[in-house]
Coordinates of C-alpha atoms and ligand atoms in Angstrom, one line a residue:
X1 CA 123.1 86.8 127.4
X2 CA 120.1 86.8 125.1
X3 CA 117.2 89.0 125.7
X4 CA 114.1 87.0 125.3
X5 CA 112.2 90.0 123.9
X6 CA 114.6 90.0 121.0
X7 CA 113.2 86.7 119.7
X8 CA 109.7 88.2 119.4
X9 CA 107.9 89.3 116.3
X10 CA 105.0 91.8 116.5
X11 CA 101.9 91.8 114.3
X12 CA 100.0 95.0 114.0
X13 CA 96.2 94.9 113.8
X14 CA 94.1 97.9 112.8
X15 CA 91.0 96.8 114.7
X16 CA 88.5 98.8 112.7
X17 CA 89.5 96.9 109.5
X18 CA 90.5 93.4 110.8
X19 CA 87.3 91.4 111.2
X20 CA 83.7 92.4 111.9
X21 CA 81.5 90.0 113.8
X22 CA 78.5 92.2 114.3
X23 CA 77.7 93.4 110.7
X24 CA 78.2 97.1 111.6
X25 CA 80.9 97.4 109.0
X26 CA 83.7 97.9 111.5
X27 CA 86.1 95.3 112.9
X28 CA 85.8 94.4 116.6
X29 CA 87.5 92.6 119.4
X30 CA 85.5 89.5 118.9
X31 CA 86.8 89.4 115.4
X32 CA 90.3 89.4 116.8
X33 CA 89.4 86.5 119.1
X34 CA 88.0 84.6 116.0
X35 CA 91.3 85.0 114.1
X36 CA 93.7 84.0 116.9
X37 CA 94.3 80.5 115.5
X38 CA 95.4 82.2 112.2
X39 CA 97.9 84.4 114.0
X40 CA 99.1 81.5 116.1
X41 CA 99.8 79.6 112.9
X42 CA 101.8 82.5 111.5
X43 CA 103.9 82.3 114.7
X44 CA 103.8 85.9 115.9
X45 CA 104.3 86.7 119.6
X46 CA 102.6 90.1 120.2
X47 CA 99.7 91.9 118.7
X48 CA 99.9 95.7 118.6
X49 CA 96.4 97.1 118.5
X50 CA 95.7 100.6 117.2
X51 CA 93.4 102.5 119.6
X52 CA 90.0 101.1 120.4
X53 CA 89.1 103.6 123.2
X54 CA 86.1 105.8 123.0
X55 CA 86.7 108.5 120.5
X56 CA 84.9 110.7 118.1
X57 CA 87.1 109.0 115.4
X58 CA 88.1 112.3 113.9
X59 CA 91.6 110.7 113.5
X60 CA 90.4 107.1 113.7
X61 CA 90.8 106.6 117.4
X62 CA 94.0 108.7 117.9
X63 CA 91.7 111.3 119.3
X64 CA 90.9 109.6 122.6
X65 CA 88.0 110.8 124.7
X66 CA 88.3 108.2 127.4
X67 CA 91.6 106.4 128.0
X68 CA 90.3 103.7 130.3
X69 CA 87.3 102.2 128.4
X70 CA 86.5 100.4 125.2
X71 CA 84.6 102.1 122.5
X72 CA 81.3 100.2 122.2
X73 CA 81.7 99.9 118.5
X74 CA 84.7 97.5 119.2
X75 CA 83.1 95.6 122.0
X76 CA 83.1 95.6 125.8
X77 CA 85.7 95.3 128.6
X78 CA 84.6 91.7 129.0
X79 CA 85.5 91.1 125.3
X80 CA 88.8 92.7 125.9
X81 CA 89.5 90.5 129.0
X82 CA 88.4 87.4 127.1
X83 CA 90.6 88.3 124.2
X84 CA 93.7 88.7 126.4
X85 CA 93.0 85.4 128.1
X86 CA 92.4 83.4 124.9
X87 CA 95.5 84.9 123.3
X88 CA 97.6 83.9 126.2
X89 CA 96.5 80.3 125.6
X90 CA 98.2 80.7 122.1
X91 CA 101.3 82.3 123.6
X92 CA 100.3 85.6 122.2
X93 CA 100.3 88.9 124.1
X94 CA 99.0 92.4 123.4
X95 CA 100.7 95.7 122.9
X96 CA 98.4 98.6 123.4
X97 CA 98.6 102.0 121.7
X98 CA 99.0 104.8 124.2
X99 CA 98.2 108.2 122.7
X100 CA 99.7 110.4 125.4
X101 CA 100.8 113.5 123.5
X102 CA 97.2 114.7 123.0
X103 CA 93.6 113.9 123.7
X104 CA 90.4 114.6 121.9
X105 CA 88.7 117.9 122.6
X106 CA 85.7 115.8 123.7
X107 CA 87.7 114.4 126.6
X108 CA 86.3 115.6 129.9
X109 CA 89.7 117.3 130.7
X110 CA 89.3 119.6 127.7
X111 CA 85.6 120.1 128.3
X112 CA 86.2 121.1 131.9
X113 CA 89.0 123.4 130.8
X114 CA 86.8 125.0 128.3
X115 CA 84.1 125.6 130.9
X116 CA 86.6 127.6 132.9
X117 CA 88.2 125.1 135.3
X118 CA 91.7 126.4 135.9
X119 CA 93.0 123.1 137.1
X120 CA 92.1 121.5 133.8
X121 CA 93.2 124.5 131.7
X122 CA 96.7 123.7 132.9
X123 CA 96.3 120.2 131.3
X124 CA 96.7 121.9 127.9
X125 CA 99.1 124.2 126.2
X126 CA 97.4 127.6 126.1
X127 CA 99.0 130.8 124.9
X128 CA 98.0 134.4 124.3
X129 CA 100.1 134.5 121.1
X130 CA 100.4 131.4 118.8
X131 CA 103.7 130.5 117.3
X132 CA 104.2 129.9 113.6
X133 CA 104.2 126.1 113.8
X134 CA 102.3 124.1 111.2
X135 CA 100.0 121.2 112.1
X136 CA 101.1 117.8 110.9
X137 CA 97.8 117.4 109.2
X138 CA 98.0 120.8 107.5
X139 CA 97.2 124.3 108.5
X140 CA 97.9 126.2 111.7
X141 CA 98.9 124.3 114.8
X142 CA 96.9 126.6 117.1
X143 CA 93.2 127.0 117.4
X144 CA 91.2 129.5 119.5
X145 CA 90.4 128.2 123.0
X146 CA 86.7 129.0 123.3
X147 CA 86.1 132.7 123.6
X148 CA 89.0 133.2 126.0
X149 CA 91.1 135.0 123.5
X150 CA 93.8 132.3 124.1
X151 CA 94.9 129.6 121.7
X152 CA 95.5 125.9 122.3
X153 CA 98.2 123.9 120.7
X154 CA 97.3 120.9 118.4
X155 CA 100.3 119.5 116.6
X156 CA 97.8 117.2 114.8
X157 CA 94.1 117.8 114.1
X158 CA 92.3 120.7 115.6
X159 CA 90.3 118.1 117.7
X160 CA 93.5 116.6 119.2
X161 CA 94.7 119.0 121.9
X162 CA 98.3 118.6 123.0
X163 CA 98.7 117.8 126.7
X164 CA 100.9 119.8 129.0
X165 CA 103.5 117.2 130.3
X166 CA 105.1 120.0 132.4
X167 CA 102.2 119.7 134.7
X168 CA 102.7 116.9 137.3
X169 CA 99.0 116.3 137.5
X170 CA 98.9 115.5 133.8
X171 CA 101.8 113.1 134.1
X172 CA 100.2 111.4 137.1
X173 CA 96.9 111.0 135.2
X174 CA 98.7 109.5 132.1
X175 CA 100.8 107.1 134.2
X176 CA 97.6 105.8 135.7
X177 CA 96.3 105.1 132.2
X178 CA 99.3 103.0 131.4
X179 CA 99.0 101.1 134.7
X180 CA 95.3 100.5 134.2
X181 CA 96.1 98.5 131.1
X182 CA 99.3 97.0 132.5
X183 CA 97.2 95.6 135.3
X184 CA 94.8 94.0 132.8
X185 CA 97.6 91.7 131.7
X186 CA 98.9 93.2 128.5
X187 CA 102.5 92.5 127.3
X188 CA 103.5 95.9 126.1
X189 CA 102.9 99.4 124.9
X190 CA 103.4 101.4 121.7
X191 CA 103.6 105.1 122.6
X192 CA 102.2 107.4 119.9
X193 CA 104.5 110.3 118.8
X194 CA 106.2 110.1 122.1
X195 CA 109.1 112.3 121.2
X196 CA 106.8 115.3 121.0
X197 CA 105.6 115.2 124.6
X198 CA 108.4 117.4 126.0
X199 CA 107.6 120.9 125.1
X200 CA 109.9 123.7 126.3
X201 CA 108.6 126.2 128.8
X202 CA 108.9 129.1 126.3
X203 CA 107.7 128.1 122.9
X204 CA 109.6 129.8 120.1
X205 CA 108.7 130.6 116.5
X206 CA 110.6 128.4 114.2
X207 CA 110.4 128.9 110.4
X208 CA 112.5 125.8 109.7
X209 CA 110.6 122.7 108.7
X210 CA 107.2 123.8 109.8
X211 CA 108.4 124.4 113.3
X212 CA 109.4 120.8 114.0
X213 CA 112.8 121.5 115.6
X214 CA 111.1 123.6 118.2
X215 CA 109.1 120.7 119.6
X216 CA 110.8 117.5 118.6
X217 CA 113.2 115.5 120.7
X218 CA 113.6 118.2 123.3
X219 CA 116.0 117.2 126.1
X220 CA 113.2 117.2 128.6
X221 CA 111.5 114.5 126.6
X222 CA 114.0 112.0 127.9
X223 CA 113.3 113.0 131.5
X224 CA 109.6 112.4 130.9
X225 CA 110.2 109.0 129.4
X226 CA 112.3 108.0 132.4
X227 CA 109.5 109.1 134.7
X228 CA 107.0 107.1 132.7
X229 CA 109.2 104.1 132.8
X230 CA 109.7 104.3 136.5
X231 CA 106.0 104.9 137.3
X232 CA 104.6 102.1 135.1
X233 CA 106.1 99.5 132.8
X234 CA 109.6 99.7 134.3
X235 CA 108.3 97.7 137.2
X236 CA 107.6 94.7 135.0
X237 CA 110.6 93.7 133.0
X238 CA 108.8 91.4 130.6
X239 CA 106.7 94.3 129.1
X240 CA 107.9 95.4 125.7
X241 CA 107.8 99.1 124.8
X242 CA 108.2 100.9 121.6
X243 CA 108.1 104.6 121.0
X244 CA 106.9 106.2 117.7
X245 CA 109.5 108.9 117.0
X246 CA 108.5 111.6 114.6
X247 CA 111.3 113.3 112.6
X248 CA 113.9 112.0 115.0
X249 CA 117.7 111.3 115.0
X250 CA 119.9 108.3 115.6
X251 CA 121.5 110.1 118.5
X252 CA 118.2 110.5 120.3
X253 CA 117.0 107.0 119.5
X254 CA 120.1 105.6 121.1
X255 CA 119.2 107.5 124.2
X256 CA 115.5 106.5 124.0
X257 CA 116.3 102.8 123.6
X258 CA 119.6 102.0 125.4
X259 CA 118.8 99.6 128.3
X260 CA 120.9 101.6 130.8
X261 CA 118.8 104.7 130.1
X262 CA 115.6 103.1 131.3
X263 CA 113.4 104.9 128.8
X264 CA 112.0 102.4 126.2
X265 CA 112.9 99.1 124.6
X266 CA 113.0 100.4 121.1
X267 CA 112.1 103.1 118.6
X268 CA 110.3 103.5 115.3
X269 CA 111.6 106.0 112.9
X270 CA 110.4 106.9 109.5
X271 CA 113.3 108.1 107.5
X272 CA 113.4 105.0 105.3
X273 CA 109.8 105.6 104.4
X274 CA 110.5 109.1 103.1
X275 CA 112.9 108.0 100.3
X276 CA 110.1 108.5 97.8
X277 CA 109.2 112.0 99.0
X278 CA 110.3 114.7 96.5
X279 CA 112.3 117.4 98.4
X280 CA 111.2 115.8 101.6
X281 CA 107.5 116.5 100.9
X282 CA 105.0 113.7 101.4
X283 CA 102.3 115.0 98.9
X284 CA 104.4 114.4 95.8
X285 CA 105.2 111.5 93.6
X286 CA 108.7 110.2 93.0
X287 CA 110.3 106.8 92.5
X288 CA 112.2 105.7 95.6
X289 CA 115.8 106.7 96.0
X290 CA 117.6 103.4 96.5
X291 CA 121.0 105.0 97.4
X292 CA 119.3 106.9 100.1
X293 CA 117.4 103.8 101.4
X294 CA 120.7 101.9 101.7
X295 CA 122.4 104.8 103.3
X296 CA 119.6 105.1 105.9
X297 CA 119.4 101.4 106.6
X298 CA 123.2 101.2 107.0
X299 CA 123.6 104.2 109.2
X300 CA 120.7 103.3 111.5
X301 CA 121.6 99.5 111.5
X302 CA 125.2 100.1 112.3
X303 CA 125.1 103.0 114.7
X304 CA 122.3 101.5 116.7
X305 CA 124.2 98.2 116.8
X306 CA 127.5 99.9 117.9
X307 CA 125.8 102.1 120.4
X308 CA 123.6 99.4 122.0
X309 CA 120.3 100.9 120.9
X310 CA 117.4 98.9 119.4
X311 CA 115.3 99.5 116.3
X312 CA 111.8 98.5 115.5
X313 CA 111.9 97.2 111.9
X314 CA 109.0 97.7 109.6
X315 CA 107.9 98.5 106.0
X316 CA 104.2 99.0 106.7
X317 CA 101.8 100.4 109.2
X318 CA 98.4 102.1 109.3
X319 CA 99.9 105.4 108.3
X320 CA 101.8 104.2 105.2
X321 CA 100.7 103.2 101.7
X322 CA 101.6 99.5 101.2
X323 CA 105.3 99.0 100.7
X324 CA 104.8 96.6 97.8
X325 CA 103.4 99.5 95.8
X326 CA 106.3 101.7 96.7
X327 CA 109.3 99.5 96.4
X328 CA 108.4 96.6 94.1
X329 CA 107.1 96.0 90.6
X330 CA 103.9 94.5 91.9
X331 CA 102.5 93.7 88.5
X332 CA 105.3 91.3 87.6
X333 CA 107.0 90.4 90.9
X334 CA 104.6 90.6 93.8
X335 CA 105.6 87.4 95.5
X336 CA 109.4 87.8 94.9
X337 CA 109.2 91.4 96.1
X338 CA 107.1 90.7 99.1
X339 CA 109.4 88.0 100.3
X340 CA 112.6 90.0 99.6
X341 CA 111.3 93.0 101.6
X342 CA 110.4 90.7 104.4
X343 CA 113.8 89.2 104.6
X344 CA 115.5 92.6 104.4
X345 CA 114.0 93.4 107.8
X346 CA 113.4 90.1 109.5
X347 CA 117.0 89.1 109.2
X348 CA 118.2 92.5 110.4
X349 CA 119.0 93.6 113.9
X350 CA 115.9 94.9 115.7
X351 CA 112.3 93.8 116.3
X352 CA 110.3 93.1 113.2
X353 CA 106.7 94.3 112.9
X354 CA 104.3 92.9 110.4
X355 CA 101.3 95.0 109.5
X356 CA 98.1 93.0 108.9
X357 CA 97.8 91.7 105.3
X358 CA 101.6 92.1 104.7
X359 CA 102.0 88.4 105.2
X360 CA 99.7 87.7 102.3
X361 CA 101.2 90.4 100.1
X362 CA 98.3 92.9 100.2
X363 CA 98.6 95.9 97.9
X364 CA 97.0 99.4 97.7
X365 CA 93.3 99.4 97.0
X366 CA 93.2 101.3 93.7
X367 CA 90.3 103.6 94.7
X368 CA 88.8 105.5 91.8
X369 CA 87.3 108.6 93.4
X370 CA 87.9 111.0 96.3
X371 CA 84.7 109.9 97.9
X372 CA 86.2 106.5 98.6
X373 CA 88.7 108.2 101.0
X374 CA 87.9 108.8 104.7
X375 CA 91.1 109.8 106.4
X376 CA 91.3 113.4 107.7
X377 CA 94.9 113.8 106.5
X378 CA 94.0 112.8 102.9
X379 CA 90.9 115.0 102.8
X380 CA 92.8 118.0 104.2
X381 CA 95.7 117.6 101.8
X382 CA 93.5 117.1 98.7
X383 CA 92.2 120.5 99.4
X384 CA 95.6 121.9 100.0
X385 CA 96.9 120.4 96.7
X386 CA 94.0 122.1 94.8
X387 CA 94.7 125.4 96.6
X388 CA 98.3 125.1 95.5
X389 CA 97.1 125.0 91.9
X390 CA 97.2 121.2 91.1
X391 CA 94.5 120.0 88.8
X392 CA 91.9 117.6 90.4
X393 CA 93.5 114.7 88.4
X394 CA 97.0 115.5 89.7
X395 CA 95.8 116.0 93.3
X396 CA 93.9 112.7 93.1
X397 CA 96.8 110.8 91.7
X398 CA 98.9 112.0 94.7
X399 CA 96.2 111.0 97.2
X400 CA 96.0 107.6 95.6
X401 CA 99.7 107.0 96.0
X402 CA 100.1 108.6 99.4
X403 CA 96.8 108.2 101.4
X404 CA 97.0 106.4 104.8
X405 CA 93.7 104.7 103.7
X406 CA 95.8 102.6 101.4
X407 CA 96.8 100.6 104.5
X408 CA 93.5 100.8 106.3
X409 CA 91.3 98.9 103.9
X410 CA 89.7 95.7 105.3
X411 CA 91.8 92.7 105.8
X412 CA 91.3 90.4 102.8
X413 CA 90.1 87.0 104.2
X414 CA 88.6 85.4 101.2
X415 CA 86.9 86.1 97.9
X416 CA 83.4 86.5 99.2
X417 CA 81.6 89.9 99.3
X418 CA 83.7 92.5 101.1
X419 CA 86.7 90.2 101.3
X420 CA 85.0 88.2 104.0
X421 CA 85.6 91.1 106.4
X422 CA 81.9 92.1 107.1
X423 CA 78.4 91.1 106.2
X424 CA 77.4 94.8 106.4
X425 CA 78.7 97.8 104.6
X426 CA 82.4 98.3 105.3
X427 CA 83.4 101.6 106.8
X428 CA 86.1 101.8 104.1
X429 CA 85.9 99.9 100.8
X430 CA 88.1 96.8 100.4
X431 CA 90.9 96.8 97.9
X432 CA 90.0 95.7 94.4
X433 CA 92.6 92.9 94.6
X434 CA 90.7 90.8 97.2
X435 CA 89.3 88.1 94.8
X436 CA 93.0 87.2 94.0
X437 CA 94.8 88.2 97.1
X438 CA 93.2 86.9 100.3
X439 CA 94.1 84.6 103.2
X440 CA 92.1 81.6 101.9
X441 CA 94.2 81.6 98.8
X442 CA 97.6 82.8 100.2
X443 CA 97.7 80.6 103.3
X444 CA 99.5 77.8 101.4
X445 CA 101.3 80.3 99.2
X446 CA 104.9 81.5 99.0
X447 CA 104.6 84.8 100.9
X448 CA 102.8 83.5 104.0
X449 CA 105.1 80.5 104.3
X450 CA 108.2 82.6 103.9
X451 CA 107.0 84.9 106.7
X452 CA 106.5 81.8 108.9
X453 CA 110.0 80.6 108.1
X454 CA 111.5 84.0 108.9
X455 CA 109.7 84.3 112.3
X456 CA 110.9 80.8 113.2
X457 CA 114.5 81.6 112.4
X458 CA 114.5 84.5 114.9
X459 CA 113.3 82.1 117.6
X460 CA 115.8 79.4 116.6
X461 CA 119.0 81.4 116.0
X462 CA 120.8 83.6 118.5
X463 CA 122.6 85.2 115.6
X464 CA 119.4 86.6 114.2
X465 CA 118.0 87.7 117.5
X466 CA 121.1 89.2 118.8
X467 CA 123.9 89.4 116.3
X468 CA 125.5 92.7 115.4
X469 CA 124.9 94.6 112.2
X470 CA 127.5 95.5 109.6
X471 CA 126.9 97.1 106.2
X472 CA 128.1 95.2 103.2
X473 CA 128.5 95.9 99.5
X474 CA 127.5 99.5 100.1
X475 CA 128.2 100.6 96.5
X476 CA 126.3 98.0 94.8
X477 CA 123.7 99.7 92.6
X478 CA 120.8 97.3 93.1
X479 CA 121.6 95.1 96.2
X480 CA 121.0 96.1 99.8
X481 CA 123.3 93.8 101.8
X482 CA 124.4 93.5 105.4
X483 CA 126.1 91.0 107.7
X484 CA 125.1 89.8 111.1
X485 CA 127.9 88.6 113.4
X486 CA 128.1 86.7 116.7
X487 CA 130.8 84.6 118.3
X488 CA 130.0 81.5 116.3
X489 CA 128.5 82.6 113.0
X490 CA 128.4 85.2 110.3
X491 CA 125.4 85.8 108.1
X492 CA 125.4 87.6 104.8
X493 CA 122.0 88.9 103.6
X494 CA 121.7 90.0 100.0
X495 CA 118.6 91.7 98.7
X496 CA 118.1 92.5 95.1
X497 CA 115.7 95.5 95.0
X498 CA 115.2 95.4 91.2
X499 CA 113.4 93.3 88.6
X500 CA 116.7 92.5 86.8
X501 CA 119.2 89.8 87.7
X502 CA 122.5 90.9 89.0
X503 CA 125.8 89.3 89.9
X504 CA 127.6 89.8 93.2
X505 CA 131.0 88.3 94.4
X506 CA 130.7 86.2 97.5
X507 CA 134.2 86.7 99.0
X508 CA 134.5 85.0 102.3
X509 CA 131.0 83.6 102.0
X510 CA 131.7 81.5 98.9
X511 CA 131.9 78.3 100.9
X512 CA 129.0 79.1 103.2
X513 CA 125.6 77.5 103.2
X514 CA 122.2 79.0 102.2
X515 CA 120.1 79.7 105.2
X516 CA 117.1 81.0 103.4
X517 CA 116.1 82.4 100.0
X518 CA 113.0 83.2 98.0
X519 CA 114.2 81.2 95.0
X520 CA 114.9 77.5 95.2
X521 CA 117.8 76.9 92.8
X522 CA 120.8 79.0 93.7
X523 CA 124.3 77.7 93.7
X524 CA 127.0 79.4 95.7
X525 CA 130.4 80.0 94.2
X526 CA 133.0 82.8 93.9
X527 CA 130.0 84.9 92.7
X528 CA 126.3 84.5 92.7
X529 CA 123.6 85.7 90.3
X530 CA 120.7 87.1 92.2
X531 CA 117.4 86.8 90.2
X532 CA 114.8 89.6 90.2
X533 CA 113.9 90.6 93.7
X534 CA 115.9 87.7 95.1
X535 CA 116.9 87.6 98.7
X536 CA 119.6 85.2 99.7
X537 CA 121.1 84.7 103.2
X538 CA 124.4 82.8 103.4
X539 CA 125.6 81.5 106.7
X540 CA 129.1 80.7 107.8
X541 CA 130.6 79.2 110.9
X542 CA 133.4 81.2 112.3
X543 CA 136.7 79.3 112.8
X544 CA 138.4 79.8 116.1
Ligands
GLC1 C1 100.7 108.7 115.0 C2 99.7 107.7 114.5 C3 98.8 108.3 113.6 C4 98.1 109.5 114.2 C5 99.1 110.4 114.9 C6 98.4 111.3 115.8 O1 101.5 109.2 114.0 O2 100.4 106.6 114.0 O3 97.9 107.4 113.0 O4 97.3 110.2 113.3 O5 100.1 109.8 115.6 O6 98.0 110.7 117.0

């Protein structure tokens, strides 16, 4: 039986940077309404929206101060309802971002707690003695709780206080949030850092890996997800759910995503986006490790396939520099590289996510000074790099390569001022490439049409939506290859990750047919020569 959800492709919009209709320099919900025909043309099914709730924007909306309202800078509840309604007319649904691990310290829960209300104090994780855990945004993970002498836990910024899921009142309040939006007719949810919600009763010091093992993927996390499922989206089977899993394992993601577990539909993990971290550290510069990338794709692809789990597949999101700059020679092979990267995930087993601008091959912005950066993580880490003894030039080069702002620059619509994103002053400068790389120019181009074709294949072919995953040519030094199998077909997908041609034997697939490729003239034989960054998918019917 095919699961209809497995035919869907998700498109991620960072609302603040998508399309501004008011001239205040920030994208808004009406901007999304305006661009629905564009998204319908691309063929996507669901739009994941990053948070648009009231927030002091210390962490760009991941610091929520009111879960059940719209931040006026993005529009009104009426705009939201109209957006949902209009999108439905195009067959497009919305997936909302639920930030349930922590809330802003400006949320009334935290404010009441601070003013001494014991009921709300138990909404947070307060201790007399902090542990040695390090915040994911740098520095200590605990901050003084007013003048009480206690400390509150913040795994992220100091203004994002972790919520105490052990408290049933907290769970109830958060389940109500999910149901509030469910009842507004959305199609799914993306749960922010949801494998961190289950903290143990006794919090232990943990010198390993900044304390992560002490609070990540704890067994109780699975219990909380089952409760959440049962109390909210589990009641509506068509809703699609994905959990963002920080520093997780395959074993846990199988549990989070296996249908019989009744937790979530699928999981995001980030291991494949750490293959250019030197010694596992983000704020470093290193070329990507292709062997490690293959190993990770194969182990996740195969083990999730064999175990009945489901992966969210992605190269880009609002937290990552553009994949083109990381994995491709963008100067010489932008189009070939962009289409190859797309095929490597869209033909794989799992649900593909496209981050806005990826479908037109957007690249990092090439900012020239630190004052162009806005993100709290980048600003904190620039300082940390200086404190560690890096020169300002070295520290800046690292920020340039690694900043989350690389992905957050305005969507490049055309070559007019500010990339056609706003008539005002953009909250974050657009990338320098916009006169050449923009929707108006790329819409008839190679990358956009290749994405359209890949999205359509998933709708048309059971094999792509549901087929199993098997690693292929694991030892090839420059090709990432895998097979998809079902009762009737087998598909071989070959992806050349380098700017040099390479030959590969085709074995059983020598007499197959080409399903899709980013180069036009390829002839199949006992072996095939893959051109720079070529992707080639060969289909074969299985004889019975
Ligand atoms: C997730 C979000 C990121 C945010 C963090 C804290 O990783 O994707 O943008 O900063 O959670 O909410």
